[in-house]
Short mmCIF file of C-alpha atoms in Angstrom, two decimals:
data_model
loop_
_atom_site.label_atom_id
_atom_site.label_comp_id
_atom_site.label_asym_id
_atom_site.label_seq_id
_atom_site.Cartn_x
_atom_site.Cartn_y
_atom_site.Cartn_z
CA MET C 12 35.31 9.35 20.62
CA SER C 13 34.26 5.74 20.36
CA GLN C 14 30.57 6.71 20.21
CA SER C 15 31.24 8.54 16.94
CA LEU C 16 32.52 5.32 15.44
CA GLU C 17 29.43 3.48 16.65
CA SER C 18 27.23 6.29 15.32
CA ASP C 19 28.73 6.01 11.87
CA ASP C 20 28.25 2.25 12.04
CA VAL C 21 24.49 2.64 12.57
CA VAL C 22 24.08 4.68 9.41
CA GLY C 23 26.57 2.47 7.55
CA VAL C 24 24.67 -0.70 8.39
CA ILE C 25 21.35 0.81 7.34
CA THR C 26 22.93 2.09 4.13
CA GLN C 27 24.14 -1.44 3.38
CA GLN C 28 20.66 -2.85 4.06
CA ILE C 29 19.05 -0.35 1.67
CA GLU C 30 21.64 -1.01 -1.02
CA ALA C 31 21.27 -4.79 -0.63
CA ARG C 32 17.48 -4.59 -0.82
CA TYR C 33 17.40 -2.48 -3.99
CA GLY C 34 20.62 -3.66 -5.63
CA MET C 35 21.95 -0.14 -6.17
CA THR C 36 23.69 2.59 -4.22
CA THR C 37 21.66 5.11 -2.27
CA ASP C 38 22.67 7.82 -4.75
CA GLU C 39 21.39 5.71 -7.67
CA LEU C 40 18.22 4.96 -5.73
CA ARG C 41 17.67 8.67 -5.01
CA ALA C 42 18.09 9.42 -8.71
CA ALA C 43 15.56 6.71 -9.61
CA VAL C 44 13.03 8.00 -7.08
CA THR C 45 13.56 11.58 -8.25
CA ALA C 46 12.94 10.49 -11.85
CA ALA C 47 9.70 8.66 -10.93
CA PRO C 48 8.56 9.79 -7.47
CA GLY C 49 5.16 8.07 -7.59
CA ALA C 50 6.38 4.73 -8.90
CA ASP C 51 6.98 3.17 -5.48
CA PRO C 52 5.69 5.13 -2.49
CA GLY C 53 7.34 2.69 -0.06
CA THR C 54 10.78 3.39 -1.49
CA THR C 55 10.12 7.12 -1.45
CA THR C 56 9.20 6.89 2.25
CA ILE C 57 12.31 4.84 3.04
CA LEU C 58 14.55 7.37 1.31
CA ARG C 59 12.84 10.30 3.04
CA TRP C 60 13.44 8.72 6.46
CA TYR C 61 16.97 7.75 5.46
CA GLY C 62 17.58 11.44 4.69
CA HIS C 63 16.23 12.34 8.14
CA LEU C 64 18.59 9.73 9.61
CA THR C 65 21.66 11.13 7.86
CA ASP C 66 20.70 14.66 8.95
CA ALA C 67 20.41 13.45 12.54
CA GLN C 68 23.78 11.73 12.25
CA GLU C 69 25.39 14.98 11.08
CA ALA C 70 23.83 16.86 14.01
CA LEU C 71 25.10 14.18 16.39
CA THR C 72 28.62 14.41 14.97
CA ARG C 73 28.62 18.21 15.40
CA ALA C 74 27.37 17.88 18.99
CA GLU C 75 30.00 15.26 19.80
CA ASP C 76 32.76 17.43 18.32
CA ALA C 77 31.63 20.41 20.41
CA LEU C 78 31.57 18.26 23.55
CA VAL C 79 35.04 16.85 22.87
CA GLU C 80 36.35 20.37 22.36
CA ALA C 81 34.77 21.54 25.63
CA LEU C 82 36.12 18.55 27.54
CA GLY C 83 39.60 19.05 26.14
CA SER C 84 39.77 22.66 27.26
CA THR C 85 38.56 22.17 30.85
CA PRO C 86 39.89 19.09 32.64
CA GLY C 87 38.20 18.02 35.86
CA GLU C 88 34.55 18.35 36.74
CA LEU C 89 32.05 19.27 34.08
CA ASP C 90 30.89 22.86 34.19
CA ASP C 91 27.38 23.90 33.16
CA PRO C 92 28.20 24.58 29.49
CA ALA C 93 29.93 21.20 29.13
CA MET C 94 27.02 19.48 30.85
CA ALA C 95 24.61 21.21 28.46
CA LEU C 96 26.68 19.90 25.55
CA ALA C 97 26.54 16.39 27.03
CA HIS C 98 22.74 16.64 27.22
CA GLN C 99 22.70 17.86 23.63
CA VAL C 100 24.70 14.78 22.59
CA ASN C 101 22.27 12.52 24.45
CA ALA C 102 19.31 14.17 22.72
CA ALA C 103 21.01 13.87 19.32
CA VAL C 104 21.65 10.16 19.95
CA ALA C 105 17.98 9.64 20.82
CA VAL C 106 16.84 11.41 17.66
CA ARG C 107 19.29 9.48 15.48
CA ASP C 108 18.32 6.15 17.05
CA GLY C 109 14.62 6.88 16.65
CA ARG C 110 15.05 7.64 12.98
CA ALA C 111 17.17 4.53 12.54
CA MET C 112 14.36 2.49 14.08
CA VAL C 113 11.87 3.95 11.60
CA VAL C 114 14.10 3.10 8.63
CA ARG C 115 14.67 -0.43 9.93
CA TYR C 116 10.93 -0.85 10.41
CA LEU C 117 10.21 0.34 6.87
CA LEU C 118 12.84 -2.03 5.49
CA ASP C 119 11.43 -5.03 7.40
CA GLY C 120 8.81 -6.67 5.22
CA ASN C 121 7.64 -8.85 8.12
CA ALA C 122 7.24 -6.04 10.65
CA PRO C 123 3.87 -6.07 12.38
CA GLY C 124 1.67 -3.30 11.03
CA ASN C 125 3.93 -2.45 8.10
CA ARG C 126 1.12 -1.68 5.66
CA ALA C 127 3.34 -1.27 2.62
CA ALA C 128 4.89 -4.68 3.14
CA TRP C 129 1.54 -6.25 3.96
CA SER C 130 -0.15 -4.90 0.84
CA ALA C 131 2.79 -6.03 -1.31
CA ARG C 132 2.54 -9.55 0.12
CA THR C 133 -1.22 -9.79 -0.27
CA ASN C 134 -1.68 -7.88 -3.51
CA GLY C 135 -3.85 -10.03 -5.74
CA LEU C 136 -3.95 -12.99 -3.37
CA ALA C 137 -7.11 -14.61 -2.12
CA PRO C 138 -7.75 -14.80 1.62
CA ALA C 139 -5.97 -17.63 3.41
CA LEU C 140 -9.27 -18.99 4.73
CA ARG C 141 -12.50 -19.10 2.83
CA THR C 142 -15.24 -17.42 4.73
CA THR C 143 -18.92 -17.80 4.02
CA PRO C 144 -21.84 -16.34 5.88
CA VAL C 145 -23.46 -18.59 8.42
CA ALA C 146 -26.65 -20.18 7.10
CA ARG C 147 -29.60 -18.96 9.10
CA PRO C 148 -32.77 -20.95 9.49
CA ALA C 149 -35.84 -19.65 7.72
CA ALA C 150 -37.91 -17.37 9.89
CA THR C 151 -41.20 -18.83 11.01
CA ALA C 152 -44.32 -16.71 11.25
CA VAL C 153 -45.05 -15.81 14.82
CA PRO C 154 -48.35 -14.13 15.60
CA VAL C 155 -48.02 -10.77 17.26
CA ARG C 156 -50.59 -9.81 19.85
CA GLY C 157 -52.65 -6.82 19.00
CA ALA C 158 -51.67 -6.90 15.35
CA VAL C 159 -54.30 -6.00 12.80
CA ARG C 160 -54.80 -8.56 10.11
#
């Protein structure tokens, strides 16, 4: 199926992005994170979600294979089991695409709300604008009625 080729391309492109960012293969990166899991929590998170992505891709491939097999055996209109397999493929695509979006988000250092990227950019930097409290005028004594002096 052509969708299988596109599916593999999604994971392949993300794999290339990870390898380009870290300058090593994903297997080497996994070994480095396993050796020092607390060294870079952002990388650990990226690899965890990348693992979820590859698992989802494998599930999608299995679902597509089952659908192709069902379609090959019964030409014509889709029966209920084949339709259920088609829905399973659609669900697997949604899961895979959602996980791919998470990995892309984690890899994007300029993504809005990406706390790991934001803290890395601002670590040790002063604020862009200097802020000082507004000077308030000195309070003047105002007599209060009924006050005991």
